[in-house]
mmCIF file of C-alpha atoms in Angstrom:
data_model
loop_
_atom_site.group_PDB
_atom_site.id
_atom_site.type_symbol
_atom_site.label_atom_id
_atom_site.label_comp_id
_atom_site.label_asym_id
_atom_site.label_seq_id
_atom_site.Cartn_x
_atom_site.Cartn_y
_atom_site.Cartn_z
ATOM 1 C CA MET A 28 15.902 -4.743 -20.033
ATOM 2 C CA PRO A 29 12.927 -4.609 -22.351
ATOM 3 C CA PRO A 30 10.099 -2.280 -21.518
ATOM 4 C CA GLY A 31 7.532 -3.112 -18.938
ATOM 5 C CA PRO A 32 5.957 -0.986 -16.282
ATOM 6 C CA VAL A 33 7.795 -1.446 -12.994
ATOM 7 C CA GLY A 34 11.525 -2.136 -12.814
ATOM 8 C CA MET A 35 12.209 -1.088 -16.346
ATOM 9 C CA GLY A 36 15.675 0.071 -15.448
ATOM 10 C CA THR A 37 18.684 -2.090 -16.055
ATOM 11 C CA GLY A 38 18.218 -4.076 -12.876
ATOM 12 C CA VAL A 39 20.769 -4.490 -10.137
ATOM 13 C CA ASN A 40 24.194 -4.447 -11.746
ATOM 14 C CA THR A 41 22.774 -6.524 -14.562
ATOM 15 C CA ASP A 42 25.624 -6.870 -17.005
ATOM 16 C CA ALA A 43 25.016 -10.162 -18.788
ATOM 17 C CA GLY A 44 27.199 -12.940 -17.497
ATOM 18 C CA THR A 45 28.229 -11.058 -14.365
ATOM 19 C CA ASP A 46 27.885 -12.831 -11.040
ATOM 20 C CA GLU A 47 28.984 -9.788 -9.028
ATOM 21 C CA SER A 48 25.593 -8.079 -9.214
ATOM 22 C CA VAL A 49 22.936 -8.062 -6.540
ATOM 23 C CA ASN A 50 23.594 -11.682 -5.672
ATOM 24 C CA GLY A 51 26.924 -12.724 -6.942
ATOM 25 C CA GLY A 52 28.637 -16.021 -6.477
ATOM 26 C CA GLY A 53 28.935 -18.966 -8.730
ATOM 27 C CA ASP A 54 26.552 -21.684 -9.780
ATOM 28 C CA ALA A 55 28.220 -24.461 -7.779
ATOM 29 C CA GLY A 56 25.776 -27.187 -6.909
ATOM 30 C CA ARG A 57 22.862 -25.026 -8.008
ATOM 31 C CA VAL A 58 21.522 -25.329 -4.454
ATOM 32 C CA MET A 59 20.749 -22.421 -2.154
ATOM 33 C CA PRO A 60 22.935 -22.124 0.964
ATOM 34 C CA GLU A 61 21.362 -22.011 4.411
ATOM 35 C CA VAL A 62 21.749 -18.216 4.467
ATOM 36 C CA PRO A 63 21.869 -16.951 0.869
ATOM 37 C CA THR A 64 23.159 -13.547 -0.108
ATOM 38 C CA PHE A 65 20.593 -10.887 -0.878
ATOM 39 C CA GLY A 66 20.392 -7.371 -2.234
ATOM 40 C CA VAL A 67 17.979 -4.575 -2.983
ATOM 41 C CA GLU A 68 17.141 -2.129 -5.721
ATOM 42 C CA GLU A 69 15.016 0.901 -4.884
ATOM 43 C CA GLU A 70 13.429 3.675 -6.914
ATOM 44 C CA TYR A 71 13.244 7.270 -5.642
ATOM 45 C CA PHE A 72 11.436 10.394 -6.807
ATOM 46 C CA LEU A 73 13.240 13.678 -7.252
ATOM 47 C CA VAL A 74 11.206 16.526 -5.759
ATOM 48 C CA GLU A 75 11.387 20.304 -5.773
ATOM 49 C CA PRO A 76 11.964 21.444 -2.167
ATOM 50 C CA GLY A 77 9.575 24.379 -2.426
ATOM 51 C CA SER A 78 6.564 22.979 -4.261
ATOM 52 C CA GLY A 79 7.008 19.325 -3.312
ATOM 53 C CA ARG A 80 6.314 18.336 -6.925
ATOM 54 C CA ILE A 81 8.340 15.686 -8.699
ATOM 55 C CA SER A 82 10.908 17.032 -11.149
ATOM 56 C CA ASP A 83 12.097 15.534 -14.450
ATOM 57 C CA ALA A 84 15.776 15.975 -13.594
ATOM 58 C CA ALA A 85 17.065 12.406 -13.463
ATOM 59 C CA GLY A 86 19.675 13.011 -16.155
ATOM 60 C CA ARG A 87 21.264 15.903 -14.301
ATOM 61 C CA VAL A 88 21.205 14.135 -10.954
ATOM 62 C CA LEU A 89 22.739 10.946 -12.328
ATOM 63 C CA ALA A 90 25.481 12.898 -14.101
ATOM 64 C CA ARG A 91 26.256 14.659 -10.839
ATOM 65 C CA ALA A 92 26.356 11.399 -8.877
ATOM 66 C CA ARG A 93 28.645 9.723 -11.354
ATOM 67 C CA SER A 94 31.064 12.632 -11.548
ATOM 68 C CA GLU A 95 31.289 13.314 -7.817
ATOM 69 C CA ASP A 96 30.731 9.979 -6.113
ATOM 70 C CA GLY A 97 31.708 7.340 -8.632
ATOM 71 C CA PHE A 98 28.401 5.520 -8.159
ATOM 72 C CA ALA A 99 28.043 4.557 -11.820
ATOM 73 C CA ASP A 100 27.233 0.950 -10.915
ATOM 74 C CA THR A 101 24.768 1.698 -8.137
ATOM 75 C CA LEU A 102 22.660 4.604 -9.442
ATOM 76 C CA THR A 103 20.801 4.529 -12.727
ATOM 77 C CA GLY A 104 17.768 5.905 -14.541
ATOM 78 C CA GLU A 105 14.236 4.582 -14.495
ATOM 79 C CA PHE A 106 11.108 4.584 -16.639
ATOM 80 C CA THR A 107 10.482 8.299 -16.052
ATOM 81 C CA ARG A 108 12.876 11.195 -15.675
ATOM 82 C CA TYR A 109 11.240 11.904 -12.309
ATOM 83 C CA GLN A 110 13.041 8.920 -10.800
ATOM 84 C CA ILE A 111 16.400 7.378 -10.188
ATOM 85 C CA GLU A 112 17.185 3.863 -9.038
ATOM 86 C CA GLY A 113 19.664 2.703 -6.413
ATOM 87 C CA ARG A 114 21.187 -0.776 -6.212
ATOM 88 C CA THR A 115 23.177 -2.589 -3.580
ATOM 89 C CA PRO A 116 25.800 -5.282 -4.141
ATOM 90 C CA PRO A 117 25.144 -8.766 -2.743
ATOM 91 C CA CYS A 118 25.100 -8.759 1.046
ATOM 92 C CA THR A 119 25.361 -11.508 3.644
ATOM 93 C CA SER A 120 23.794 -9.820 6.666
ATOM 94 C CA LEU A 121 21.149 -7.303 7.605
ATOM 95 C CA ALA A 122 23.843 -4.990 8.965
ATOM 96 C CA GLU A 123 25.786 -5.155 5.705
ATOM 97 C CA LEU A 124 22.672 -4.453 3.663
ATOM 98 C CA ARG A 125 21.857 -1.474 5.873
ATOM 99 C CA ALA A 126 25.343 -0.046 5.353
ATOM 100 C CA GLU A 127 25.248 -0.560 1.585
ATOM 101 C CA LEU A 128 21.728 0.787 1.108
ATOM 102 C CA GLY A 129 22.489 3.726 3.377
ATOM 103 C CA ALA A 130 25.516 4.557 1.226
ATOM 104 C CA VAL A 131 23.397 4.393 -1.928
ATOM 105 C CA ARG A 132 20.790 6.711 -0.432
ATOM 106 C CA ARG A 133 23.421 9.180 0.765
ATOM 107 C CA ALA A 134 25.001 9.341 -2.682
ATOM 108 C CA ALA A 135 21.628 9.824 -4.352
ATOM 109 C CA ALA A 136 20.618 12.505 -1.839
ATOM 110 C CA ARG A 137 23.893 14.420 -2.285
ATOM 111 C CA ALA A 138 23.493 14.418 -6.044
ATOM 112 C CA ALA A 139 19.878 15.551 -5.816
ATOM 113 C CA ARG A 140 20.719 18.401 -3.427
ATOM 114 C CA ALA A 141 23.547 19.521 -5.686
ATOM 115 C CA GLU A 142 20.933 20.015 -8.409
ATOM 116 C CA GLY A 143 18.562 21.874 -6.093
ATOM 117 C CA LEU A 144 16.325 18.854 -5.489
ATOM 118 C CA ARG A 145 15.607 16.332 -2.763
ATOM 119 C CA LEU A 146 15.260 12.547 -2.630
ATOM 120 C CA CYS A 147 11.777 11.204 -1.850
ATOM 121 C CA ALA A 148 11.028 7.505 -1.311
ATOM 122 C CA SER A 149 7.291 7.123 -1.847
ATOM 123 C CA GLY A 150 5.431 4.558 -3.928
ATOM 124 C CA THR A 151 3.555 7.289 -5.836
ATOM 125 C CA PRO A 152 3.983 11.074 -6.224
ATOM 126 C CA VAL A 153 2.287 12.816 -3.307
ATOM 127 C CA LEU A 154 1.877 16.015 -5.318
ATOM 128 C CA GLY A 155 1.888 16.772 -9.034
ATOM 129 C CA ARG A 156 4.597 16.798 -11.643
ATOM 130 C CA ALA A 157 6.475 19.535 -13.443
ATOM 131 C CA ALA A 158 6.035 18.037 -16.940
ATOM 132 C CA THR A 159 3.353 15.977 -18.635
ATOM 133 C CA ASP A 160 5.617 13.631 -20.566
ATOM 134 C CA ALA A 161 8.874 12.650 -18.906
ATOM 135 C CA ILE A 162 9.416 9.121 -20.188
ATOM 136 C CA GLY A 163 13.049 8.110 -19.945
ATOM 137 C CA ASP A 164 15.040 8.552 -23.142
ATOM 138 C CA HIS A 165 15.505 4.895 -24.011
ATOM 139 C CA PRO A 166 14.103 3.018 -27.026
ATOM 140 C CA ARG A 167 12.661 0.287 -24.841
ATOM 141 C CA TYR A 168 10.798 2.775 -22.670
ATOM 142 C CA ARG A 169 9.350 4.407 -25.773
ATOM 143 C CA ALA A 170 8.336 0.977 -27.041
ATOM 144 C CA GLY A 171 6.506 0.404 -23.760
ATOM 145 C CA LEU A 172 4.642 3.682 -24.219
ATOM 146 C CA ALA A 173 3.621 2.641 -27.730
ATOM 147 C CA GLN A 174 2.475 -0.758 -26.479
ATOM 148 C CA TYR A 175 0.438 0.340 -23.444
ATOM 149 C CA ARG A 176 -0.512 3.845 -24.607
ATOM 150 C CA SER A 177 -2.481 5.946 -22.104
ATOM 151 C CA MET A 178 -1.972 3.368 -19.368
ATOM 152 C CA MET A 179 1.573 4.676 -19.087
ATOM 153 C CA ARG A 180 0.749 8.373 -18.741
ATOM 154 C CA ASP A 181 0.546 8.292 -14.944
ATOM 155 C CA PHE A 182 2.921 5.382 -14.510
ATOM 156 C CA ALA A 183 5.400 7.038 -12.166
ATOM 157 C CA VAL A 184 5.776 4.603 -9.265
ATOM 158 C CA CYS A 185 8.640 3.600 -7.000
ATOM 159 C CA ALA A 186 9.260 0.071 -5.744
ATOM 160 C CA GLN A 187 11.633 -1.985 -3.689
ATOM 161 C CA HIS A 188 12.845 -5.158 -5.395
ATOM 162 C CA VAL A 189 14.539 -7.803 -3.256
ATOM 163 C CA HIS A 190 16.920 -10.303 -4.858
ATOM 164 C CA VAL A 191 17.831 -13.544 -3.100
ATOM 165 C CA HIS A 192 20.565 -15.769 -4.490
ATOM 166 C CA CYS A 193 19.169 -18.857 -6.245
ATOM 167 C CA PRO A 194 21.416 -20.252 -8.979
ATOM 168 C CA ASP A 195 18.836 -22.467 -10.715
ATOM 169 C CA PRO A 196 15.983 -20.746 -12.634
ATOM 170 C CA ALA A 197 13.909 -23.939 -12.584
ATOM 171 C CA ARG A 198 14.200 -24.096 -8.819
ATOM 172 C CA ALA A 199 13.367 -20.392 -8.588
ATOM 173 C CA VAL A 200 10.061 -21.061 -10.360
ATOM 174 C CA LEU A 201 9.173 -23.742 -7.795
ATOM 175 C CA VAL A 202 10.186 -21.425 -4.955
ATOM 176 C CA GLY A 203 7.865 -18.827 -6.446
ATOM 177 C CA ASN A 204 4.918 -21.219 -6.137
ATOM 178 C CA HIS A 205 5.368 -21.133 -2.357
ATOM 179 C CA LEU A 206 5.814 -17.369 -2.272
ATOM 180 C CA ARG A 207 2.631 -16.527 -4.187
ATOM 181 C CA PRO A 208 0.205 -16.728 -1.207
ATOM 182 C CA LEU A 209 2.581 -14.657 0.956
ATOM 183 C CA LEU A 210 2.669 -11.620 -1.306
ATOM 184 C CA PRO A 211 -0.339 -9.799 0.237
ATOM 185 C CA ALA A 212 1.498 -9.617 3.559
ATOM 186 C CA LEU A 213 4.473 -7.902 1.903
ATOM 187 C CA VAL A 214 2.162 -5.510 0.067
ATOM 188 C CA ALA A 215 0.574 -4.519 3.381
ATOM 189 C CA LEU A 216 3.814 -4.187 5.361
ATOM 190 C CA SER A 217 5.504 -2.075 2.690
ATOM 191 C CA ALA A 218 2.453 0.054 1.775
ATOM 192 C CA ASN A 219 3.721 3.608 1.279
ATOM 193 C CA SER A 220 1.572 5.243 -1.388
ATOM 194 C CA PRO A 221 -1.764 6.547 -0.074
ATOM 195 C CA TYR A 222 -1.582 9.817 -2.044
ATOM 196 C CA HIS A 223 -1.387 10.297 -5.782
ATOM 197 C CA GLU A 224 -0.781 13.708 -7.320
ATOM 198 C CA GLY A 225 -2.586 15.683 -4.666
ATOM 199 C CA ARG A 226 -5.410 13.392 -3.630
ATOM 200 C CA ASP A 227 -5.961 10.768 -0.968
ATOM 201 C CA THR A 228 -6.764 7.573 -2.860
ATOM 202 C CA GLY A 229 -8.299 5.785 0.124
ATOM 203 C CA TYR A 230 -5.726 3.027 -0.356
ATOM 204 C CA ALA A 231 -2.570 2.198 1.561
ATOM 205 C CA SER A 232 -0.700 1.226 -1.624
ATOM 206 C CA TRP A 233 -2.013 3.024 -4.689
ATOM 207 C CA ARG A 234 1.116 1.889 -6.514
ATOM 208 C CA THR A 235 -0.188 -1.692 -6.301
ATOM 209 C CA VAL A 236 -3.495 -0.599 -7.825
ATOM 210 C CA ILE A 237 -1.724 1.187 -10.692
ATOM 211 C CA ARG A 238 0.346 -1.914 -11.391
ATOM 212 C CA GLN A 239 -2.646 -4.249 -11.333
ATOM 213 C CA ARG A 240 -4.158 -2.408 -14.289
ATOM 214 C CA PHE A 241 -1.570 -4.156 -16.435
ATOM 215 C CA PRO A 242 -2.245 -7.740 -17.517
ATOM 216 C CA CYS A 243 1.490 -8.502 -17.355
ATOM 217 C CA LEU A 244 1.942 -7.382 -13.743
ATOM 218 C CA GLY A 245 0.850 -8.654 -10.364
ATOM 219 C CA PRO A 246 1.144 -12.117 -8.813
ATOM 220 C CA PRO A 247 2.893 -14.723 -10.953
ATOM 221 C CA PRO A 248 1.189 -17.814 -12.344
ATOM 222 C CA TYR A 249 1.573 -21.184 -10.667
ATOM 223 C CA ALA A 250 3.954 -23.273 -12.771
ATOM 224 C CA GLU A 251 5.119 -26.848 -12.230
ATOM 225 C CA SER A 252 8.316 -26.304 -14.190
ATOM 226 C CA LEU A 253 10.443 -23.707 -15.913
ATOM 227 C CA ALA A 254 9.078 -24.952 -19.232
ATOM 228 C CA GLU A 255 5.514 -24.267 -18.095
ATOM 229 C CA TRP A 256 6.570 -20.837 -16.816
ATOM 230 C CA ASP A 257 8.072 -20.055 -20.222
ATOM 231 C CA ARG A 258 4.931 -21.255 -22.029
ATOM 232 C CA ARG A 259 2.737 -19.011 -19.916
ATOM 233 C CA ALA A 260 4.976 -16.012 -20.564
ATOM 234 C CA GLU A 261 4.922 -16.748 -24.289
ATOM 235 C CA ALA A 262 1.119 -17.011 -24.274
ATOM 236 C CA VAL A 263 0.782 -13.613 -22.584
ATOM 237 C CA THR A 264 3.280 -12.118 -25.013
ATOM 238 C CA ALA A 265 1.243 -13.456 -27.934
ATOM 239 C CA THR A 266 -1.631 -11.189 -26.844
ATOM 240 C CA GLU A 267 0.774 -8.195 -26.814
ATOM 241 C CA ALA A 268 0.138 -7.769 -23.082
ATOM 242 C CA MET A 269 3.818 -8.552 -22.442
ATOM 243 C CA LEU A 270 6.663 -7.255 -24.552
ATOM 244 C CA ASP A 271 9.154 -10.079 -24.147
ATOM 245 C CA PRO A 272 8.506 -13.584 -22.786
ATOM 246 C CA ALA A 273 12.077 -13.700 -21.507
ATOM 247 C CA MET A 274 11.422 -10.670 -19.299
ATOM 248 C CA PRO A 275 8.148 -11.092 -17.369
ATOM 249 C CA PHE A 276 7.402 -8.444 -14.757
ATOM 250 C CA TRP A 277 5.393 -10.576 -12.353
ATOM 251 C CA ASP A 278 5.739 -9.970 -8.609
ATOM 252 C CA VAL A 279 8.034 -12.975 -8.208
ATOM 253 C CA ARG A 280 10.320 -14.245 -10.933
ATOM 254 C CA PRO A 281 13.648 -15.877 -11.640
ATOM 255 C CA ASN A 282 15.589 -12.789 -12.610
ATOM 256 C CA PRO A 283 16.414 -13.040 -16.333
ATOM 257 C CA ARG A 284 20.014 -11.862 -15.910
ATOM 258 C CA LEU A 285 20.921 -12.689 -12.328
ATOM 259 C CA PRO A 286 21.054 -15.953 -10.342
ATOM 260 C CA THR A 287 18.272 -14.745 -8.060
ATOM 261 C CA VAL A 288 14.658 -15.026 -7.040
ATOM 262 C CA GLU A 289 13.350 -11.475 -7.359
ATOM 263 C CA ILE A 290 10.404 -10.190 -5.294
ATOM 264 C CA ARG A 291 8.923 -7.055 -6.831
ATOM 265 C CA CYS A 292 5.659 -6.286 -5.014
ATOM 266 C CA PRO A 293 6.792 -3.954 -2.170
ATOM 267 C CA ASP A 294 6.467 -0.192 -2.296
ATOM 268 C CA VAL A 295 9.727 1.634 -1.651
ATOM 269 C CA SER A 296 10.033 2.514 2.034
ATOM 270 C CA ALA A 297 11.103 5.967 3.142
ATOM 271 C CA ASP A 298 12.395 4.516 6.401
ATOM 272 C CA LEU A 299 15.708 2.730 5.893
ATOM 273 C CA GLU A 300 15.047 0.302 8.753
ATOM 274 C CA THR A 301 11.766 -0.790 7.209
ATOM 275 C CA ALA A 302 13.500 -1.277 3.874
ATOM 276 C CA VAL A 303 16.275 -3.510 5.186
ATOM 277 C CA ARG A 304 14.153 -5.491 7.629
ATOM 278 C CA LEU A 305 11.504 -6.269 5.035
ATOM 279 C CA ALA A 306 14.319 -7.346 2.719
ATOM 280 C CA ALA A 307 15.548 -9.701 5.447
ATOM 281 C CA LEU A 308 12.002 -11.033 5.815
ATOM 282 C CA ALA A 309 11.862 -11.618 2.052
ATOM 283 C CA ARG A 310 15.146 -13.547 2.184
ATOM 284 C CA ALA A 311 13.736 -15.772 4.928
ATOM 285 C CA MET A 312 10.603 -16.343 2.830
ATOM 286 C CA VAL A 313 12.703 -17.513 -0.101
ATOM 287 C CA THR A 314 14.877 -19.726 2.113
ATOM 288 C CA ALA A 315 11.840 -21.353 3.730
ATOM 289 C CA ALA A 316 10.255 -21.904 0.333
ATOM 290 C CA ASP A 317 13.451 -23.503 -0.964
ATOM 291 C CA ARG A 318 13.390 -25.981 1.923
ATOM 292 C CA GLU A 319 9.803 -26.885 1.040
ATOM 293 C CA VAL A 320 10.850 -27.468 -2.566
ATOM 294 C CA THR A 321 13.640 -29.753 -1.338
ATOM 295 C CA ARG A 322 11.061 -31.794 0.594
ATOM 296 C CA GLY A 323 9.078 -32.270 -2.612
ATOM 297 C CA ASP A 324 6.225 -29.936 -1.653
ATOM 298 C CA PRO A 325 4.837 -28.427 -4.893
ATOM 299 C CA GLY A 326 3.279 -25.457 -3.103
ATOM 300 C CA PRO A 327 -0.375 -24.399 -2.744
ATOM 301 C CA ARG A 328 -2.293 -24.008 -5.978
ATOM 302 C CA LEU A 329 -3.979 -20.768 -5.019
ATOM 303 C CA GLY A 330 -6.144 -19.502 -7.871
ATOM 304 C CA ALA A 331 -5.002 -16.413 -9.736
ATOM 305 C CA GLU A 332 -8.276 -14.576 -9.117
ATOM 306 C CA GLU A 333 -8.205 -15.264 -5.382
ATOM 307 C CA LEU A 334 -4.593 -14.182 -5.066
ATOM 308 C CA ARG A 335 -5.078 -11.017 -7.094
ATOM 309 C CA ALA A 336 -8.071 -10.119 -4.913
ATOM 310 C CA ALA A 337 -6.048 -10.665 -1.739
ATOM 311 C CA CYS A 338 -3.315 -8.366 -3.047
ATOM 312 C CA TRP A 339 -5.949 -5.751 -3.881
ATOM 313 C CA GLN A 340 -7.361 -5.974 -0.353
ATOM 314 C CA ALA A 341 -3.883 -5.623 1.116
ATOM 315 C CA ALA A 342 -3.308 -2.567 -1.070
ATOM 316 C CA ARG A 343 -6.556 -1.001 0.108
ATOM 317 C CA ASP A 344 -6.387 -1.773 3.833
ATOM 318 C CA GLY A 345 -2.665 -2.162 4.494
ATOM 319 C CA VAL A 346 -1.724 -3.575 7.883
ATOM 320 C CA THR A 347 -5.166 -2.753 9.332
ATOM 321 C CA GLY A 348 -6.781 -5.464 7.208
ATOM 322 C CA PRO A 349 -6.411 -9.249 7.111
ATOM 323 C CA ALA A 350 -2.954 -8.980 5.571
ATOM 324 C CA GLY A 351 -1.687 -7.466 8.815
ATOM 325 C CA GLU A 352 -2.564 -10.614 10.740
ATOM 326 C CA SER A 353 -1.092 -12.648 7.886
ATOM 327 C CA ALA A 354 2.170 -10.742 8.325
ATOM 328 C CA LEU A 355 2.423 -11.817 11.963
ATOM 329 C CA ARG A 356 1.802 -15.445 10.987
ATOM 330 C CA LEU A 357 4.376 -15.092 8.212
ATOM 331 C CA VAL A 358 7.128 -14.287 10.700
ATOM 332 C CA THR A 359 6.265 -17.439 12.646
ATOM 333 C CA ARG A 360 6.298 -19.445 9.439
ATOM 334 C CA VAL A 361 9.823 -18.336 8.494
ATOM 335 C CA ARG A 362 11.205 -18.328 12.036
ATOM 336 C CA GLU A 363 13.933 -20.912 11.383
ATOM 337 C CA PRO A 364 15.624 -19.142 8.442
ATOM 338 C CA LEU A 365 15.339 -15.829 10.313
ATOM 339 C CA GLU A 366 17.135 -17.397 13.291
ATOM 340 C CA ALA A 367 19.786 -18.933 11.044
ATOM 341 C CA ALA A 368 20.569 -15.514 9.594
ATOM 342 C CA GLY A 369 20.506 -13.794 12.995
ATOM 343 C CA ASP A 370 17.529 -11.721 11.861
ATOM 344 C CA LEU A 371 14.684 -13.021 14.019
ATOM 345 C CA GLU A 372 14.571 -10.320 16.693
ATOM 346 C CA PRO A 373 15.009 -7.273 14.419
ATOM 347 C CA VAL A 374 12.544 -8.552 11.828
ATOM 348 C CA GLU A 375 9.936 -9.834 14.274
ATOM 349 C CA SER A 376 10.007 -6.675 16.381
ATOM 350 C CA HIS A 377 9.752 -4.448 13.316
ATOM 351 C CA VAL A 378 6.857 -6.378 11.799
ATOM 352 C CA ARG A 379 4.997 -6.199 15.099
ATOM 353 C CA ARG A 380 5.716 -2.472 15.238
ATOM 354 C CA LEU A 381 4.330 -1.963 11.732
ATOM 355 C CA VAL A 382 1.192 -3.994 12.384
ATOM 356 C CA ALA A 383 0.518 -2.231 15.677
ATOM 357 C CA GLY A 384 1.562 1.299 14.707
ATOM 358 C CA GLY A 385 0.991 1.457 10.969
ATOM 359 C CA SER A 386 2.999 1.309 7.759
ATOM 360 C CA GLY A 387 4.487 4.120 5.716
ATOM 361 C CA ALA A 388 1.001 4.881 4.378
ATOM 362 C CA ASP A 389 -0.256 5.546 7.893
ATOM 363 C CA ALA A 390 2.758 7.773 8.590
ATOM 364 C CA GLN A 391 2.005 9.768 5.450
ATOM 365 C CA ARG A 392 -1.589 10.353 6.531
ATOM 366 C CA GLU A 393 -0.434 11.398 9.988
ATOM 367 C CA ALA A 394 1.904 13.941 8.395
ATOM 368 C CA ALA A 395 -0.926 15.209 6.208
ATOM 369 C CA ARG A 396 -3.139 15.790 9.228
ATOM 370 C CA GLU A 397 -0.381 17.781 10.891
ATOM 371 C CA ALA A 398 1.010 19.798 7.983
ATOM 372 C CA GLY A 399 -0.850 19.053 4.742
ATOM 373 C CA LEU A 400 0.550 17.335 1.672
ATOM 374 C CA LYS A 401 3.682 19.475 1.537
ATOM 375 C CA GLY A 402 4.301 18.298 5.071
ATOM 376 C CA VAL A 403 4.004 14.721 3.830
ATOM 377 C CA VAL A 404 6.709 15.363 1.240
ATOM 378 C CA ARG A 405 8.955 17.032 3.818
ATOM 379 C CA ARG A 406 8.659 14.056 6.163
ATOM 380 C CA LEU A 407 9.325 11.587 3.340
ATOM 381 C CA VAL A 408 12.413 13.532 2.273
ATOM 382 C CA THR A 409 13.718 13.626 5.843
ATOM 383 C CA GLN A 410 13.237 9.871 6.233
ATOM 384 C CA SER A 411 14.642 9.058 2.803
ATOM 385 C CA GLU A 412 17.831 11.003 3.430
ATOM 386 C CA THR A 413 18.369 10.138 7.120
ATOM 387 C CA GLU A 414 19.614 6.910 8.669
ATOM 388 C CA PRO A 415 17.925 5.841 11.946
ATOM 389 C CA GLU A 416 21.129 5.283 13.926
ATOM 390 C CA THR A 417 19.422 4.086 17.113
ATOM 391 C CA GLU A 418 17.946 0.889 15.687
ATOM 392 C CA ALA A 419 21.068 0.211 13.651
ATOM 393 C CA ALA A 420 23.239 0.476 16.754
ATOM 394 C CA GLN A 421 20.948 -1.851 18.653
ATOM 395 C CA ASP A 422 21.265 -4.468 15.923
ATOM 396 C CA GLN A 423 25.063 -4.153 15.880
ATOM 397 C CA GLY A 424 25.134 -4.632 19.634
ATOM 398 C CA SER A 425 22.919 -7.708 19.549
ATOM 399 C CA ARG A 426 25.136 -9.282 16.883
ATOM 400 C CA GLY A 427 28.441 -8.329 18.489
#
């Protein structure tokens, strides 16, 4: 993939022409099924267990993972050497996604521990870094550094990207029009980056703020067709604010290499249950939007400035602000596709739990009050490397 700030890795099993990546399957009918497959890619920091600082050891950790676990297709590098990325295959159910993502996290954690490090799923580094320049050793990453210059110096952020099978890029653009106003709710629910290199930013998702500095990131434009989408990407590229019009890094996009709608705004979640249930919510959002496209609804023409401001507010306030109430309404809005997938109860209960009890950002601040910033890192590591078996077992029982 060409350089661009978030998601600059190679995507989710993104070999050109391969339909066995995050959402495999053919192009038959070019229409989304009632319950499409979905998958996730996540980015994780590598941290030193003593200092809690991020470590530029991605090369060593990936070599270890590939030699010991055979995870060559599911673990890869990222924009900085402080990070690695995990990818799931296409999944049909929440339970399957949980199993696959849990396996990815276990493999990544084993490899990190073998190199004397730990896995930490946080949107931004809680503490500092061991090196000042740890850009990944890839020509496209270096090109991104040349293009954006000092804007990239603190660009070490970790996201969750959700892919939902959609075989027609033109249809994916129209689906994206319906998703645009819903993005602030996902930003709030997933917010997991209140600290940045030793300081409390005052935000729930500082990663979102870092990303919004870039003119090529953030909410996507409204586009009536794939041709209009392409023209807008080409216009941004002409200003040198985007490196490749074929590879925009907006928060929703038709993935350039996969038959998917890709949602890119969430912070990575330390808690596995939050990760998989928000992914299931994202799938329901895409499915509901696809039904609206089928009915001929062009989607709300929310202005770019208004939408960007709403995402900023969600990043600042998290679930305690207006986006928290929007998240509850969102579940009601996508109730039918959640029911069709068997995901209504686990997703609805988890969203209510997040809105009432706080997101990952709130959990980080609670840990800081109890044990300082090193305590925050320790809690994140524990969550990132541990599967919450109780909730998983409850879901299996309700489905069995």
